Structures are given as structure tokens and as C-alpha cells.
Amino acid sequence: NVVIQGKVIDKKTGDPVIGATVSNKNDNAGSVTDFDGKFQVQAKSLPATLIVYFIGYKTEEIDVYEQSESLTLELTEDRNLLNTVIVVGYQQTKKGAVTSAVSNIKFDDLSNTLVPSLTAKLQGEVPGLFISQNSGVPGTSQLVRLRGATSITAKNNPIYIIDDVVVSTDNVQQVDLGGQYIDPLASINPNDIESVTVLKDAGATAAYGARGANGVILITTKRGARNQKTNVNFNSEWGWSNSQKLWDLVSGPEHAEIVNEYYKNNDQWDKRLFQDGSGFYGKPEDQPTYDRIAPSFRTAFSQKYNLSISGGDAKTNFFLGGEYTKQEATLKLQDFERYGFRFNLDHNILSNFKIGTSNLISNTNRTLVRVGDGPSGFFQAALHTPTFYPIYNEDKTYYKPPKVAFDSPAAQIDHYDGHSTGLRNLNNIYAKWSIIEDLTFKSTYSIDHNTYREEFYYDTYLKDGQPNGTARNALYTTNIFTEEQLLNYLKNFDDKHFLSAYLGHAFQKRNNQWTNISASGFPSDDFRAISSASVTSATGAGTESALLSYFGGANYSYDNRYSLDLTLRADGSSRVGKNNRWAYFPSVGASWNPINEKFFPQTKYINDFRIKGSFGLTGNDQVDDFASLGLWQGGANYGGESGVAPSQLPNPDLKWETTRQWNVGFFASLFKQRLDIEFDYYNKYTTDLLLAEAVRDKTGFSSVTKNIGEVSNKGIELQLTSTNIKKRDFSWKTSFAVSHNKNVVEKLPSAEVQVPGNYDMFLHLQEGYPIYSIWVYNYLGVDPETGDAVYEDVKKDGKITADDKKIVADAWPEFEGSFKNSLTYKNWTLDFSFYYKYGNSVFNYTRSFLESGGTRTDTRSIQSSNTNYWKEENKGTYKLNDKGYITDVLPRPKANSSNADGSSNYEQKSTRNVEDGSYIRFQNITLAYHLPKRWISNLKIQKASVYVTANNLYLWTKYTGPDPDANIGDAAATYGLVQGLDFGTPPAPRTILFGLNVTF
């Protein structure tokens, strides 16, 4: 055998080309270039023909006539990449023939943020993909919206498909954690991902029919390469996180002074109750001060280890990966741990017949505690217990304030026992047959199985454990089985005509099962198994649905100038009424590349220019599985006998929500491909919203589900990618993205509808306003004469009542996006990114409790900002606004609803607590050093790098809370409509991370 060694370089710059494939045409042997562009290929004999291939360069064939150890191969950059065949959903097409709005992100381009979930890594990466990190606790949910919200009671999340496996994003959590929800996608290791493709407009998503209205996110995992020697990669990261900004509470004396002032102003100053005449707490200066917030937080440690083996020969390629991740939350009693294993394999049985499989098994362990709303909320207890109360009694037992509903945070830290375990399997097998040269058939079968188990025990030191301990166990299981049959045709005619077509069939079945067991009365805290309890109760239920689909499409391109796309999908769903079982979702798209027209001026400044447009219909069937059926339920017992009773009215005409969307845009590459510009404008209109309509009382029901609402979304997306400097030893690349979406509720059963759930007091649906609207009283300021709060009398009747509440803002930003930079100098790389939102409002519900003006006396803590209130001695010195009111101080402490017009000085539901949530976040900065080859070659190491990264380094915002991204959660009860509500949510921490990446 003859060994041929050398390197591959860029012909123009001389830089090494990393990751290029060099193969021996005669022997089917080959390798991939390393970090220095070097390769090694074996040949049985000479001469040999080497084929050198890399995306973005012209493929070269070089004849080698003698053995060489220093062969230099030069690749020329391909200025016309339009003929590159890519995959968009089901369809194979040319890059220059794409007519729809599609974004593709390589894993290496994602920021090195320390988050366990893919969705959090995607924040700011795709224009139009809105991701809000609800909580700073690892493994918890994010709000994800692609081009706005299209539904009110159906789900608004995009669908996720990983290696042809449809992935469930159902909320599997059964135990209420006070507004905190786990992220079902956190069971998937982001390091396994090769690329992410986001399908945004109807031209791309219509092929997914009834599931495509909210967009599609396609994820491809790593698979190894043919003719590649086996590579072993090890990556390890260690980091520390802390919460930089927390809440500043008043001291004990300050708390007493504010409450004393409250009693005085409310005419409750009764010296018979307070013998020294100083107030409810005696002398304010005698009150102690205790801090419960700092002991509840910590510097959190995180670690991650990934080991993968990949490679292949002429017939087989494989990828094996294993990982371990452990992340502590900065809020104590919260931890996330994940073990994962991936196995991907592709094998050619025959030259025209290939089989393959993708497999993931993942185990997640969480330590959980109720965080937000509710007396047993750990974070609530630490934040809202007044500071003058001691933490421990003199005998070192836990002090429990007599008038405070919350548990002792110290007792919870020592005794809380809550955890969950998740087991997830994503399995896929396929067979692909090349029937003839241009025609392939692929058969795929996949399953997503997810089991999630929660176990909580509340011992006798906790309020929830009284009197003799309580426990709760819950089990949730979900399965999605999918099979797809796909026929693809791809043909070039005469170098001018290109045709791509596909035809497919799919079937999907989904089932969910859940069980809840509650128990109380344990012999002691040493016996925690459910079987040890004296009283137990259990509930359980299940549901299932099925979807049958037929779909097809074609793309025709002429001379790299004109392209036309057609798609049609037919879906039959068990979720809709029997009279509307089937629906059809078509789309059409077109593009034009005027740069290839004879009349277009030939210039070196414009290298590519494409105009595109699409129109289509997509659906949303993410509703209750039996929403159209008349249902009966058990439990209607009478006279000691079991019975059943009707629970839901039928509607056989119920159908899916339908979204009409059109999109126009362009792509341009300028100045020798140094600047890329991509712009899209879209218009989405959703009809047949699934909403409850009131029915007559004589039916025995209050409502029935019908198709009676409409919502619109309009927006723009812009992305600029530039190569500012490109030299042999130094390069600098920049990416800037911005998007804008305007959401409007166009039609409702009535002009106004309350948002379902616990937070309907703040949120309102009204025609002509966005879905995420904030509905409160309009606070005008403080009356300079009395110090009382003044609210807008919308009804002009001299009273402030619920009828005076109005929509004042919404939680959706006017603009959001990112700004990223990547610099390289010799062996150094520096990447940094910013993420921003502008024009969104946040309802600071936490502040509304903490700035209560003493109205909650000794039952809640008070924020230090509440010391800045109107005082009689300063009357006449305050600055007035143009309406004659004071806005730079708070109203004087006074009881609720005690003003002459019936209003309250410290009304929670007012614009005083609505804040500007705009911000710029220094999201990530990473400095890496790639070790020179001469340092590591003797250790048989191909490449190695060390790096340090910082996440959430700084936040510029006017928002007074710790984090404007904080949100109480994406609750199933409110269909994800609660957004911009900061209540009992730990903020995103700052993280410093050290890493090592080695490939053998």
C-alpha cells in the first residue's frame, strides 16, 4: 500500500480547509482534513485519483503519480453555490431553488451557553423565533413562539422533529410547583445535534399540514462520515453560577415605621392597644432585621462531560455518544441531572439499498421544590416573610411567624424532599432504496416514549406535612408512534431544467396516561413510602389521538433563474368532529434570481440576489383529544351507588384552526460574498379558533367548544451576516438579526373575554388588541394635596370599579434580536453575543406585593423602595407632572379601598406595577485557544482546545426587578397565554464556564 499525505488549502488565502473530504476514487478510501487541513489517504497502487470535496468550494480531482508526504491540494471557492442540493423538510431541492422562509443553524454556530435544553440555546439565533427564558432554574420551560401566537386555547408551540422522530412537548408535570414548569426537551443532549432547520412560512410548513401553523423545527443529530477513520472526541465543562441582582427589603425598623404610618393614616391609631404610643410594633428602632433571601441562594456548581466515537468505511458510518450533565440552580433545593446515550448508524447493504437507525436513551433526575405562588412556596417564603421575624427560636427550633402563611425557608432547606425521574427513548429505523438513479423510496418508523415520575414527601417540620406527614407520587407516560413512506424524485435536464418531487404517506398515534397518589398519616418521618400511610387516595386517566396523512409536492427550476414550488397535504384527525374529519393544506411558492438575467448589470459587487414569495394554508390540531365528543364521566354517585353523568356537549362540526400565510422576501450576497442580507415580510391570519361559546342553562352546561375566533400576525425579519476581515492569521465575522411581530385578536364570541386560569385579573382578550394584553387600572399618580393614589375614571361616573380597568400594554416586544461577533487570530478565537428586546411590558406582580404600603401589616415583607412615599411634611415640595400629579413617590400608606371614590392607594392591578421590560443582555462571551499541532501530535491527538466562557454577563434595562425575562410559567390551564408576569420566579444567573475539547 502507498500512503499519500498532505494538506488542503484555500487557493486564494492559503488558509487550511478544515473538514474537507479527501478520497481515493479507485479504492474508496479516504479521510477528513484535521485542524491544520492535513489528510492521509492509502492507495493500493499508483497512479491514484484523489477527489477533494468541501461545501462552499468546487470539487477537485487530482491525479497522483508518486508517493508523497507533503502534497498540497488547493480548493477554489465556488462563487455559484446555487446548484448545491439541500433537504428542506420532505423535499430535496437546490439551494438556489428555495422559495420559502427557512433558517439553518449549525451546532458550531450556537453560543456556548450553559443550558441543558436546545430551545434555550436557540434564543436569538433565528429571526422570528421568539424564546423567553421564564426562569433561572436549569431544566425549566421557556416560552417559544415562531412568528407570533396563532391560537388562544390550542397550543402555540412549533413542532419538533429529531431525525424523523416527532417529539412530544406535552407538559408531563403533575405536581404544582407554583408556576414553575419543567422543559420536556431538556431530556435531549444539545451536544448530539449537528444542525437545526427552522421552517417558518406556509411554503415550508404546509407539507406538515394540520401541525404546521406554529412552524416546524427540524433537528439533525451527528452521524459520522463515510471513509473516515475512527475519531474519539471528549468535551468537558465546569462552571459556577450566581444571581447578581436580588430583592432589597426594608429593615425591621423601616417595616415598623411604614406599618405605623399605615395605621395612622387609616385612623387605627389606638393607644389602648399600644401602651407606649409608638405603634403596632412598639418602638420601630427596637425591631431586629433578619435576611432570608441570601441563605436561600448559593453559588451553584455545574459540570458536563461528553464522549463520542464516530467514523466509517465505504459502506457504514456510525456515531456513538454518551454524556453526563449536572447543574445546580442558584436557588437552593433545585438541581438538574442527565445521563444520555446516543447511537446512530447507517449501512449500505447494497449499492442502492441503505438502512439506518437513530437512538437516544436519556435519564433525567431533578430535585424540585414549589417555588412561586402558594404558602408552601420556598422562594415566596424567603422573599415575602417580614424581615423583623427571627429565623430560629431561642432553642434553635424553626420560628414560625403566627400571622404569616408561608413555611419556614430554613425548615424547607433542611427537610424538603421533592424529586423527579424521567426516562426518554427516541428511536427511529429507516430503509432507503434507490430504485433508479433519480428515484428513491424511504420507509421510516419511529417512537418517542417518555416516562416522568414525581415523588414528594412533606415531613412534620413543614406546614404541608401536618399533622403526621403527607406524600404525593405521580406518574405520567406519553408515547408517539409515527410511520412515514416517502418517494423522492430528483432530476437535472440539459443543465437548465431541474425537477424535484416527492409523494408521501404518514400515520401517527399518540397516547398519554397519568396517575396521582396522595397519602397522609405516616407513623414517623422515617417511613415515607405510600404504603406506610394510614390514608391514601388515587386518581388516574388517559387519552389518545391519531392522525392519518397523505402529502406531496414538486419544485421546478429553470436555468437558476425561476423556481416554482407546489405542495398539498391531506390530514385526517381523530381530534376534530366527525363531519370535518379531513382537511387539505396547499401552498405555492416562487422565486426569481435576476442576477442571471441578461439585462442585469454585471458587477463584482452583487454575487447573488434572489426574490421569493409563498402562499399557503396550515392547521393546528393541538386541542383536547375529545373536544368534539359528548363525554360522560364516572363519580356521579348517589345513595351509596356508583353512577355516571354527562360532562361535555358534543360538536360534530368542530374542525381545526386554519392559518393562511403569505411571505415575500429576498436574499442578497454582496461584495464578493462578504455581506449577506436576508429579509422577509409575512402576513398570517388564523380562522376557526377553538373557543367556548355560552349555551342556555336548560342544557345543563355552561358552554360548548366551537370554531368562532380569528387572530392575525404580521411581521418582518432581517438578518445581516458580514465578513469584516478575512486574512491568513486574522478574521472577523458579524451577524445582526432583528424581527418584529404585530399580533391582533380579530374576532371573539364577544368583544371581551377573560383569559382562563388564576391570572385573569391581569390578562384580557379583546378584539383589536394583542393576545398578551395587560388589563389593569390606569394609575395617574399621587394627589399632591392628600397623598392618595389617583386612577383614571374610564366610565366617568366618579367611582373606581372593575369597569374602569382597560388594556394598557402587552408583553410582546416591538422588536427583538441578536448581535454576534466572531474573531480569530492564529490559534485564538473570541466569540461574543448580545440579545435584546424592545417595547415589551412586564407586570411586576412581585413588586405589587412588596410595595404594599403597610396594608399587609406583619404578614408580608416590604421592598425598600416603599420608603419613598408621600409625607405631610414634604407637601408642596414635590414635582408635578403635566396632569398635576406626583409620579416620583408612592402614595401614602393607607388601607385598600379607603379613598373617597372607592379606589385603593396600593391597588395591585394598576399600571403602577406595569414596567418597561426592554433590555439588552450581554448574553455570551467565549475565548478559546486551539493548541498547536506540534504540541499534541506525539500524544496522537488530532486537535485540542481550551476555553473560558461567561453567560449573562451584564443586563441593561429600566426594569426594577432582577430579570425582565422572568415569567410565572407556560401553564396548561392558561394555554401559554400568561406572559410578562413576574411573580415568584428566580432570575437567570451569571455563569463562568471553563471547558476542554479534545479529538483523538
CSV table of N, CA and C in Angstrom, one decimal, residues 247-250 255 258 383-384 779 791 844-857 860-869 887-894 896 904-915 960-961:
chain,number,residue,atom,x,y,z
A,247,TRP,N,-33.7,41.0,45.5
A,247,TRP,CA,-34.6,42.0,46.0
A,247,TRP,C,-34.0,42.6,47.3
A,248,ASP,N,-34.2,43.9,47.4
A,248,ASP,CA,-33.8,44.7,48.5
A,248,ASP,C,-35.0,45.0,49.4
A,249,LEU,N,-35.0,44.4,50.6
A,249,LEU,CA,-36.1,44.6,51.5
A,249,LEU,C,-35.8,45.6,52.6
A,250,VAL,N,-36.8,46.1,53.2
A,250,VAL,CA,-36.6,47.1,54.3
A,250,VAL,C,-36.1,46.4,55.5
A,255,HIS,N,-39.7,48.6,58.4
A,255,HIS,CA,-41.0,47.9,58.3
A,255,HIS,C,-42.0,48.5,59.3
A,258,ILE,N,-43.3,52.0,58.4
A,258,ILE,CA,-44.3,52.1,57.3
A,258,ILE,C,-45.7,51.6,57.8
A,383,LEU,N,-38.8,35.4,50.3
A,383,LEU,CA,-38.9,36.7,49.8
A,383,LEU,C,-40.0,37.5,50.6
A,384,HIS,N,-41.1,36.9,51.0
A,384,HIS,CA,-42.2,37.6,51.5
A,384,HIS,C,-42.4,37.5,53.0
A,779,TYR,N,-53.1,54.0,36.5
A,779,TYR,CA,-52.6,54.8,37.7
A,779,TYR,C,-52.1,56.1,37.1
A,791,TYR,N,-56.6,57.2,40.1
A,791,TYR,CA,-56.7,56.3,38.9
A,791,TYR,C,-57.7,56.9,37.9
A,844,ASN,N,-45.0,43.5,37.1
A,844,ASN,CA,-44.2,43.2,38.2
A,844,ASN,C,-45.1,42.8,39.4
A,845,TYR,N,-45.6,41.6,39.4
A,845,TYR,CA,-46.6,41.2,40.4
A,845,TYR,C,-45.9,41.0,41.7
A,846,THR,N,-44.6,40.7,41.7
A,846,THR,CA,-43.8,40.6,42.9
A,846,THR,C,-43.7,41.9,43.6
A,847,ARG,N,-43.4,43.0,42.8
A,847,ARG,CA,-43.3,44.3,43.4
A,847,ARG,C,-44.6,44.8,43.9
A,848,SER,N,-45.7,44.4,43.3
A,848,SER,CA,-47.0,44.8,43.8
A,848,SER,C,-47.3,44.3,45.2
A,849,PHE,N,-46.8,43.1,45.5
A,849,PHE,CA,-46.9,42.6,46.9
A,849,PHE,C,-45.9,43.3,47.8
A,850,LEU,N,-44.7,43.5,47.4
A,850,LEU,CA,-43.7,44.1,48.2
A,850,LEU,C,-43.8,45.6,48.4
A,851,GLU,N,-44.4,46.3,47.5
A,851,GLU,CA,-44.7,47.7,47.7
A,851,GLU,C,-46.2,47.9,48.1
A,852,SER,N,-46.5,47.3,49.2
A,852,SER,CA,-47.9,47.3,49.6
A,852,SER,C,-48.3,48.4,50.6
A,853,GLY,N,-47.3,49.3,50.9
A,853,GLY,CA,-47.6,50.5,51.7
A,853,GLY,C,-48.1,50.1,53.1
A,854,GLY,N,-47.6,49.0,53.7
A,854,GLY,CA,-48.0,48.6,55.0
A,854,GLY,C,-49.4,48.0,55.1
A,855,THR,N,-50.1,47.9,54.0
A,855,THR,CA,-51.5,47.4,54.1
A,855,THR,C,-51.5,45.9,54.5
A,856,ARG,N,-50.4,45.2,54.3
A,856,ARG,CA,-50.4,43.8,54.7
A,856,ARG,C,-49.7,43.6,56.1
A,857,THR,N,-49.5,44.7,56.8
A,857,THR,CA,-49.0,44.8,58.2
A,857,THR,C,-47.8,43.9,58.4
A,860,ARG,N,-46.6,40.3,55.4
A,860,ARG,CA,-45.7,40.2,54.2
A,860,ARG,C,-44.6,41.2,54.4
A,861,SER,N,-43.5,40.9,53.7
A,861,SER,CA,-42.3,41.8,53.7
A,861,SER,C,-42.6,43.0,52.8
A,862,ILE,N,-41.7,44.0,52.9
A,862,ILE,CA,-41.9,45.3,52.2
A,862,ILE,C,-40.5,45.6,51.5
A,863,GLN,N,-40.7,46.0,50.3
A,863,GLN,CA,-39.5,46.4,49.5
A,863,GLN,C,-39.0,47.7,49.9
A,864,SER,N,-37.6,47.9,49.9
A,864,SER,CA,-37.0,49.1,50.3
A,864,SER,C,-37.5,50.4,49.6
A,865,SER,N,-37.9,50.2,48.3
A,865,SER,CA,-38.4,51.3,47.5
A,865,SER,C,-39.7,51.9,48.1
A,866,ASN,N,-40.4,51.2,49.0
A,866,ASN,CA,-41.6,51.6,49.6
A,866,ASN,C,-41.4,52.7,50.7
A,867,THR,N,-40.1,52.9,51.0
A,867,THR,CA,-39.8,54.0,52.0
A,867,THR,C,-40.0,55.4,51.3
A,868,ASN,N,-40.0,55.4,50.0
A,868,ASN,CA,-40.2,56.7,49.3
A,868,ASN,C,-41.7,56.9,49.0
A,869,TYR,N,-42.4,57.3,50.1
A,869,TYR,CA,-43.8,57.6,49.9
A,869,TYR,C,-44.1,59.1,50.3
A,887,THR,N,-45.5,61.6,40.5
A,887,THR,CA,-45.2,60.3,40.0
A,887,THR,C,-43.8,59.8,40.5
A,888,ASP,N,-43.0,60.6,41.2
A,888,ASP,CA,-41.7,60.1,41.6
A,888,ASP,C,-41.7,59.6,43.1
A,889,VAL,N,-42.9,59.6,43.7
A,889,VAL,CA,-43.0,59.0,45.0
A,889,VAL,C,-44.3,58.1,45.0
A,890,LEU,N,-44.4,57.2,46.0
A,890,LEU,CA,-45.5,56.3,46.1
A,890,LEU,C,-46.6,57.0,47.0
A,891,PRO,N,-47.8,56.6,46.9
A,891,PRO,CA,-48.9,57.1,47.7
A,891,PRO,C,-48.6,56.9,49.2
A,892,ARG,N,-49.2,57.6,50.1
A,892,ARG,CA,-49.0,57.4,51.5
A,892,ARG,C,-49.6,56.1,51.9
A,893,PRO,N,-49.0,55.4,52.9
A,893,PRO,CA,-49.6,54.1,53.3
A,893,PRO,C,-51.0,54.3,53.8
A,894,LYS,N,-51.9,53.5,53.3
A,894,LYS,CA,-53.3,53.6,53.6
A,894,LYS,C,-54.1,52.4,53.2
A,896,ASN,N,-56.7,49.5,51.8
A,896,ASN,CA,-57.3,49.3,50.5
A,896,ASN,C,-58.7,49.9,50.4
A,904,SER,N,-58.1,52.4,45.8
A,904,SER,CA,-57.1,52.0,46.8
A,904,SER,C,-55.8,52.7,46.5
A,905,ASN,N,-55.1,53.0,47.6
A,905,ASN,CA,-53.8,53.6,47.5
A,905,ASN,C,-52.8,52.6,46.9
A,906,TYR,N,-52.9,51.3,47.3
A,906,TYR,CA,-52.0,50.3,46.9
A,906,TYR,C,-52.7,49.2,46.1
A,907,GLU,N,-53.5,49.6,45.1
A,907,GLU,CA,-54.1,48.6,44.3
A,907,GLU,C,-53.1,47.9,43.5
A,908,GLN,N,-53.1,46.5,43.6
A,908,GLN,CA,-52.1,45.7,42.9
A,908,GLN,C,-52.3,45.8,41.4
A,909,LYS,N,-53.5,45.8,40.9
A,909,LYS,CA,-53.8,45.6,39.5
A,909,LYS,C,-53.9,47.0,38.8
A,910,SER,N,-52.7,47.7,38.8
A,910,SER,CA,-52.7,49.0,38.2
A,910,SER,C,-51.4,49.2,37.4
A,911,THR,N,-51.4,50.2,36.6
A,911,THR,CA,-50.2,50.5,35.7
A,911,THR,C,-49.0,50.9,36.6
A,912,ARG,N,-49.2,51.2,37.9
A,912,ARG,CA,-48.0,51.4,38.7
A,912,ARG,C,-47.0,50.3,38.7
A,913,ASN,N,-47.6,49.1,38.5
A,913,ASN,CA,-46.8,47.9,38.5
A,913,ASN,C,-46.5,47.3,37.1
A,914,VAL,N,-46.9,48.1,36.1
A,914,VAL,CA,-46.6,47.7,34.7
A,914,VAL,C,-45.3,48.4,34.3
A,915,GLU,N,-44.3,47.7,34.0
A,915,GLU,CA,-43.0,48.3,33.7
A,915,GLU,C,-42.5,48.0,32.3
A,960,THR,N,-37.2,47.2,37.2
A,960,THR,CA,-36.8,47.3,38.6
A,960,THR,C,-36.6,45.9,39.2
A,961,GLY,N,-37.2,44.9,38.6
A,961,GLY,CA,-37.0,43.5,39.1
A,961,GLY,C,-35.6,43.0,38.7
